[in-house]
PDB file of C-alpha atoms in Angstrom:
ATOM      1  CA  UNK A   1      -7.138 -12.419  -2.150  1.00 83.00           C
ATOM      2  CA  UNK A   2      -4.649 -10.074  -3.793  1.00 89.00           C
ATOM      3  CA  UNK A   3      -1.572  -8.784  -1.672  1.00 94.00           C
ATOM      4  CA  UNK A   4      -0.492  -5.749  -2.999  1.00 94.00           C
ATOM      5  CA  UNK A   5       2.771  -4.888  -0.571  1.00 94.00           C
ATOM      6  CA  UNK A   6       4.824  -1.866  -0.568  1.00 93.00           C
ATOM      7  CA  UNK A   7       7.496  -0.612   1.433  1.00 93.00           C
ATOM      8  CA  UNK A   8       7.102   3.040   2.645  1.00 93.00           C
ATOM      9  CA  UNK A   9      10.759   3.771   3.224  1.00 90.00           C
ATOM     10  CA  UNK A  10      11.604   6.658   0.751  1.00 74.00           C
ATOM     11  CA  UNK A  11       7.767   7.658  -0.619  1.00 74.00           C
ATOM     12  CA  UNK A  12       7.533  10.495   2.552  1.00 69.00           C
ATOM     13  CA  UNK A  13       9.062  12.616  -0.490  1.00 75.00           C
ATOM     14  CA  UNK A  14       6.687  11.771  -3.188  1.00 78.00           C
ATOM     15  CA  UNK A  15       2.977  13.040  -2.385  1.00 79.00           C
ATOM     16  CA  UNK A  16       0.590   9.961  -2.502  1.00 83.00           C
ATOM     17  CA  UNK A  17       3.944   7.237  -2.900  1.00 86.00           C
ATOM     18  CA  UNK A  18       2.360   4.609  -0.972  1.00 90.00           C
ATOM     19  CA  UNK A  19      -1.100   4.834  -2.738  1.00 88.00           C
ATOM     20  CA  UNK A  20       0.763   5.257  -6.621  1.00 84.00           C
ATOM     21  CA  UNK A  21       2.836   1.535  -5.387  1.00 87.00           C
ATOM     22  CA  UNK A  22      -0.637   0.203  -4.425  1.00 89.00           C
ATOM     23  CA  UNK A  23      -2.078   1.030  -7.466  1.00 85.00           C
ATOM     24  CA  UNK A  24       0.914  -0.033  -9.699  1.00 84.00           C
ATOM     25  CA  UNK A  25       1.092  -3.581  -7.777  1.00 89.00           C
ATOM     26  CA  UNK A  26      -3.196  -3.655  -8.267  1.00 87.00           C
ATOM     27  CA  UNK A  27      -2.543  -3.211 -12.181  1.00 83.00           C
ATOM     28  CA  UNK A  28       0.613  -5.441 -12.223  1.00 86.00           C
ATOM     29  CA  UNK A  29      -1.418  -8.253 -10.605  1.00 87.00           C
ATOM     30  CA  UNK A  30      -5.291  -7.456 -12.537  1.00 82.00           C
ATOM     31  CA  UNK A  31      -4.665  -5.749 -15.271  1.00 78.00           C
ATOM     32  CA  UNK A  32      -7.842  -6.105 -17.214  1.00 78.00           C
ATOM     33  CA  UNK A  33      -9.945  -5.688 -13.702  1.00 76.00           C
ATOM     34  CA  UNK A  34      -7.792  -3.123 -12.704  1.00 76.00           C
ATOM     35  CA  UNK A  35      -8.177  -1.012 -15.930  1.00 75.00           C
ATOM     36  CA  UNK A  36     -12.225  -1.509 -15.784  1.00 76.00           C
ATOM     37  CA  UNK A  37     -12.285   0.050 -12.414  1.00 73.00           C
ATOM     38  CA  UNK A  38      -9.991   2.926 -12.936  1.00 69.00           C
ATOM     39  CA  UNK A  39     -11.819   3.435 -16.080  1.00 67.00           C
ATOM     40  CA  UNK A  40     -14.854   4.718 -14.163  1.00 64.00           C
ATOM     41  CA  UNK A  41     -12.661   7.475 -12.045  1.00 58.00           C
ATOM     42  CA  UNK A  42      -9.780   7.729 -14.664  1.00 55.00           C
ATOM     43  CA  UNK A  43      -9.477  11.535 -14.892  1.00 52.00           C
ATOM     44  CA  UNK A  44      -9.059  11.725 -10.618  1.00 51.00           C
ATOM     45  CA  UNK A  45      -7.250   8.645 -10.602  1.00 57.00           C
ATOM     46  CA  UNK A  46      -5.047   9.450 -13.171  1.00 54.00           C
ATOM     47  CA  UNK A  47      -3.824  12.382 -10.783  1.00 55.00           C
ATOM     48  CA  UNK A  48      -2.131   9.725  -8.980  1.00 57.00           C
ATOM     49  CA  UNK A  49       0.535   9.564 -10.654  1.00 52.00           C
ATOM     50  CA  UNK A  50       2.141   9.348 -14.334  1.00 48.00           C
ATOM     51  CA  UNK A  51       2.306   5.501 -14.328  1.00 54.00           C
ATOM     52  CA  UNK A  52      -1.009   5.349 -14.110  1.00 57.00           C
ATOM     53  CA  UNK A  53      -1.338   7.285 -17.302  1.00 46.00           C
ATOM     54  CA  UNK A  54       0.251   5.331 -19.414  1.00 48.00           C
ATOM     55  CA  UNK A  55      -2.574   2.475 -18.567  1.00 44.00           C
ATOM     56  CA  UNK A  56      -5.150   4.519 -18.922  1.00 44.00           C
ATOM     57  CA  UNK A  57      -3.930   6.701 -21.765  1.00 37.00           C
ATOM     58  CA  UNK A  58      -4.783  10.110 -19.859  1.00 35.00           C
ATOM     59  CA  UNK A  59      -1.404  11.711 -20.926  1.00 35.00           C
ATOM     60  CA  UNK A  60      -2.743  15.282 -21.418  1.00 35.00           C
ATOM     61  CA  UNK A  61      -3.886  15.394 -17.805  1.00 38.00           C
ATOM     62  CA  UNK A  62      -0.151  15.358 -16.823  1.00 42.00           C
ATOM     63  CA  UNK A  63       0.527  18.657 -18.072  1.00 43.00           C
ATOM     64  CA  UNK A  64      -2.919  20.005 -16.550  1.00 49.00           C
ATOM     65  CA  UNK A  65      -0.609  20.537 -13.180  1.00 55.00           C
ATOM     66  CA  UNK A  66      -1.497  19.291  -9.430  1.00 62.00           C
ATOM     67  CA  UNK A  67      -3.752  21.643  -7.327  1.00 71.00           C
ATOM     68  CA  UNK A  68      -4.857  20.630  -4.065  1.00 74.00           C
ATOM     69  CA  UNK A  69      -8.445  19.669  -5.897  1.00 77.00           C
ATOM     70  CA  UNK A  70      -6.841  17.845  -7.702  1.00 72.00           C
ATOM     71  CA  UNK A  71      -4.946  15.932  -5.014  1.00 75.00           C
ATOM     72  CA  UNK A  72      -7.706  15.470  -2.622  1.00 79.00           C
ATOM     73  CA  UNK A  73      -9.941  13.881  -5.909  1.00 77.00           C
ATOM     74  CA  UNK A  74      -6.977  11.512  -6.618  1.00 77.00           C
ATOM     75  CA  UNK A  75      -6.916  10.399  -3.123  1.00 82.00           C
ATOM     76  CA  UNK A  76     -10.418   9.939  -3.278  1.00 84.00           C
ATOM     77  CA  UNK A  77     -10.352   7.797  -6.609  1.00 81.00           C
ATOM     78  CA  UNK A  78      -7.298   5.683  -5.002  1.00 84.00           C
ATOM     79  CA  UNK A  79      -9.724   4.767  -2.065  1.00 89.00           C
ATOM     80  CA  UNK A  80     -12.626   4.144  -3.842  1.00 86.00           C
ATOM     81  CA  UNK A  81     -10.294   2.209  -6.241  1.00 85.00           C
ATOM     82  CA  UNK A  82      -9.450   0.214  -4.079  1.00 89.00           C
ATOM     83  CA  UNK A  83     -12.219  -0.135  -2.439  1.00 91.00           C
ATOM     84  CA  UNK A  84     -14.247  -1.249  -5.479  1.00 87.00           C
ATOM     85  CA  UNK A  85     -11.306  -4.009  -6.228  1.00 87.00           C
ATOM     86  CA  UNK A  86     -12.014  -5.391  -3.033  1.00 91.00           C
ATOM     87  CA  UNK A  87     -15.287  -5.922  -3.803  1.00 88.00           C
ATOM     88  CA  UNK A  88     -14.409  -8.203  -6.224  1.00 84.00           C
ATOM     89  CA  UNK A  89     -11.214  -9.593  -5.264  1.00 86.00           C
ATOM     90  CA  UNK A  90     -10.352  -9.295  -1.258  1.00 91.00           C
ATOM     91  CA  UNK A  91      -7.336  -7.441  -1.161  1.00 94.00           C
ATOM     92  CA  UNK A  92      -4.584  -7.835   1.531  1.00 95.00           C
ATOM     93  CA  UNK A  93      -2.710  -4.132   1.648  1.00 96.00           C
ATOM     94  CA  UNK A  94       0.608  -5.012   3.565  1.00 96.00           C
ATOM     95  CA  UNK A  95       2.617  -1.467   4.342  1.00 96.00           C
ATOM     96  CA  UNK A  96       6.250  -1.567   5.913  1.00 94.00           C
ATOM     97  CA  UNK A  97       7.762   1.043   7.522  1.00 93.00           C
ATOM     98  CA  UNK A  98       4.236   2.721   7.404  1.00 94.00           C
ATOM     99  CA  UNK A  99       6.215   5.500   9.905  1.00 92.00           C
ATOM    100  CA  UNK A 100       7.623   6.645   7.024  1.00 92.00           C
ATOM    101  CA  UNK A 101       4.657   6.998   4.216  1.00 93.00           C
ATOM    102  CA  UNK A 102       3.771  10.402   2.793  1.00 90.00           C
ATOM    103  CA  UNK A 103       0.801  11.899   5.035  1.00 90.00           C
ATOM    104  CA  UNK A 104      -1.616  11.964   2.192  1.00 88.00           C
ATOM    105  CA  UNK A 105      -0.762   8.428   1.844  1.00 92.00           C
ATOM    106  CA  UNK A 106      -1.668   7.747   5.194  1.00 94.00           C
ATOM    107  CA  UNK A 107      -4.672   9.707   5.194  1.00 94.00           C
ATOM    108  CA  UNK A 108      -6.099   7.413   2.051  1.00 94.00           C
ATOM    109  CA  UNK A 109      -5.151   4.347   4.437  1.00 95.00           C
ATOM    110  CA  UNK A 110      -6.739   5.996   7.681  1.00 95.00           C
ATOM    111  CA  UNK A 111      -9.845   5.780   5.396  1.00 95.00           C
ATOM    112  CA  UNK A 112      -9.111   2.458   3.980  1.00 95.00           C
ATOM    113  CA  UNK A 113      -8.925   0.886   7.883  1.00 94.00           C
ATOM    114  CA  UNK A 114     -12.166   2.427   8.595  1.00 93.00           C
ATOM    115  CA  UNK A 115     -13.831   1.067   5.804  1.00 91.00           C
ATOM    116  CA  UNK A 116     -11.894  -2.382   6.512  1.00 91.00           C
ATOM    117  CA  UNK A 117     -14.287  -4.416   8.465  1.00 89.00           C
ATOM    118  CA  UNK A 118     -17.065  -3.863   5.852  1.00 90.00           C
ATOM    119  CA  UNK A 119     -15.312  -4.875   2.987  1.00 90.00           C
ATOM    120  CA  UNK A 120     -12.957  -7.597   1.775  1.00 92.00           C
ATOM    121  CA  UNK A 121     -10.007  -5.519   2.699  1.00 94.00           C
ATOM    122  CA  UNK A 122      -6.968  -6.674   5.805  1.00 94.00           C
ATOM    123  CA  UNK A 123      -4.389  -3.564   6.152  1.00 94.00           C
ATOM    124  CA  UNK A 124      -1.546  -4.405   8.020  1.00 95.00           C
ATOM    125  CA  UNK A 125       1.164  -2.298   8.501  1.00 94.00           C
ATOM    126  CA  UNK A 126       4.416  -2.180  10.164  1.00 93.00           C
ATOM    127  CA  UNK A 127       6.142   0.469  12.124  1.00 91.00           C
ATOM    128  CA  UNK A 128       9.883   0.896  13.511  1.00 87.00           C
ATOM    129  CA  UNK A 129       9.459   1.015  17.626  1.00 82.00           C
ATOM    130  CA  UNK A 130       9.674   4.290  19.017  1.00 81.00           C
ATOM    131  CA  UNK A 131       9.631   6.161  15.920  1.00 83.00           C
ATOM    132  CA  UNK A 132       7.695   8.672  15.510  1.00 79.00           C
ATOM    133  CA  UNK A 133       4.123   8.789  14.511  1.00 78.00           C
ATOM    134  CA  UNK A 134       1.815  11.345  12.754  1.00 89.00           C
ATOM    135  CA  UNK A 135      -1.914  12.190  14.064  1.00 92.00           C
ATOM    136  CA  UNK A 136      -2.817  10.088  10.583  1.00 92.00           C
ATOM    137  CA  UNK A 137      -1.237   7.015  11.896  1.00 91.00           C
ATOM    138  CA  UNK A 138      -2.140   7.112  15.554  1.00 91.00           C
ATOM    139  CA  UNK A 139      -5.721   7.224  13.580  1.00 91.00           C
ATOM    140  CA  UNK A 140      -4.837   4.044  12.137  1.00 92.00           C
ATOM    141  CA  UNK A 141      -3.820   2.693  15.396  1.00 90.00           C
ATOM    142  CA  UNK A 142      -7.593   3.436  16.814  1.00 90.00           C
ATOM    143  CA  UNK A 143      -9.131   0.992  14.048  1.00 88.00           C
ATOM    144  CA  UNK A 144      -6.403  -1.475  14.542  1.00 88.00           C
ATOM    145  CA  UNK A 145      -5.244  -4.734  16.268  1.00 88.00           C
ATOM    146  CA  UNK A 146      -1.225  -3.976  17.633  1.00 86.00           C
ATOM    147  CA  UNK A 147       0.728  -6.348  18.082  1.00 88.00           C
ATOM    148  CA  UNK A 148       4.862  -6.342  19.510  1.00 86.00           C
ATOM    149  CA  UNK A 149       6.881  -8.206  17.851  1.00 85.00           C
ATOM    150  CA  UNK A 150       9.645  -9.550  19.922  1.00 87.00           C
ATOM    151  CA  UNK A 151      12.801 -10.088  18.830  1.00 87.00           C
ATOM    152  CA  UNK A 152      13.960 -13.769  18.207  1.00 89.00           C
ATOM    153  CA  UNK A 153      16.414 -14.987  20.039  1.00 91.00           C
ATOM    154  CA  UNK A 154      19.243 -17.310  18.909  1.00 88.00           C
ATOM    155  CA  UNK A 155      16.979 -21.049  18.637  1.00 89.00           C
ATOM    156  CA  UNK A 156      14.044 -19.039  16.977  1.00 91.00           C
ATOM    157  CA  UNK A 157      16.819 -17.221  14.528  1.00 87.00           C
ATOM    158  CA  UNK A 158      18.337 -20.475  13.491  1.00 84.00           C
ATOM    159  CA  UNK A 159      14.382 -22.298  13.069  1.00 87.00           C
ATOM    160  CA  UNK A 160      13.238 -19.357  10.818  1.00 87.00           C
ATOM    161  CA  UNK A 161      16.507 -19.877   8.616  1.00 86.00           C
ATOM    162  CA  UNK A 162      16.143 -23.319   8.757  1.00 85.00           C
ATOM    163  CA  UNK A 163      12.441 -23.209   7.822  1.00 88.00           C
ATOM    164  CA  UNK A 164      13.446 -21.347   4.618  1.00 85.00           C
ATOM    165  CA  UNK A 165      16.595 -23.398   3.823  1.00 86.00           C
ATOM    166  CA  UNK A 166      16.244 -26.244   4.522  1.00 81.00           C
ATOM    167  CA  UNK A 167      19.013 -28.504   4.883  1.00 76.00           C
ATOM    168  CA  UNK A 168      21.392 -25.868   3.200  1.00 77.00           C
ATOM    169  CA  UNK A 169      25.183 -25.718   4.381  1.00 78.00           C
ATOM    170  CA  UNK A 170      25.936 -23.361   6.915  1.00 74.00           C
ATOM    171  CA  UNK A 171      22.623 -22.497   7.988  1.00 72.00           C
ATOM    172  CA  UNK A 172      23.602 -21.795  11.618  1.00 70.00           C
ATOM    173  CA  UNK A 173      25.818 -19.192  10.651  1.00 71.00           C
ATOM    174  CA  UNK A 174      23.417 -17.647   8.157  1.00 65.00           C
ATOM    175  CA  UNK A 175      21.463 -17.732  11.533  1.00 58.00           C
TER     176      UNK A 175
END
């Protein structure tokens, strides 16, 4: 599976931010598949963003300006992008600080959770305790396993740094 990752934190001011990072870590990963998908939808997808362009040398729909038709149709060529590169390739979309993702990001992975246990597609995303959450997420929450994390106390701290340094000096203070 592919594990395209992004962290939410600062894309609540750029419409779509979590999607266009899915998407760029998708091409950075498969380019050739990639392409060939987004090939089929590349005038909506494009509307993603201008990264996007670039691969799929679509520059003049840049200029053509964002309308809300054209927002909705790029969310809906995200999803089914990814949707279709699941299909092939089971993808593992990891979200942190999913509290803080654009709505219209959120609303292409409310879809994307639905559509999860028919496809070869595992969303997981995090979220900041008591923060607060949008209608779109609590959506999410309705087609998903939650789980607490806990936080690690002082012996768990100084395993977990241990685990990923070994035998390094000063590991229980790093801990």
């Amino acid at each position: 599976a592919a594990v395209l990752y992004v962290d939410a934190e600062g894309s609540a001011r750029v419409e779509l931010g979590v999607v266009r990072g899915l998407c760029r870590r998708l091409f950075q990963l498969a380019p050739e598949y990639a392409l060939e998908i987004a090939r089929t939808s590349s005038e909506s997808l494009a509307a993603v963003g201008p990264e996007l362009l670039s691969e799929l040398e679509l520059r003049a729909l840049e200029r053509q300006g964002r309308t809300p038709e054209r927002r909705a149709a790029a969310a809906a060529a995200a999803y089914d992008w990814l949707v279709r590169a699941s299909k092939r390739q089971g993808l593992a979309i990891l979200v942190d600080n999913a509290d803080r993702a654009d709505e219209a990001s959120l609303s292409v992975l409310a879809k994307l959770a639905r559509q999860a246990p028919a496809e070869r597609l595992t969303l997981t995303l995090s979220v900041l305790a008591g923060s607060h959450t949008s209608t779109t997420l609590e959506a999410i929450r309705s087609y998903a396993v939650t789980l607490e994390l806990l936080p690690l106390d002082e012996a768990q701290c100084t395993d977990l740094v241990r685990s990923l340094f070994s035998d390094a000096p000063n590991v229980t203070r790093v801990a």
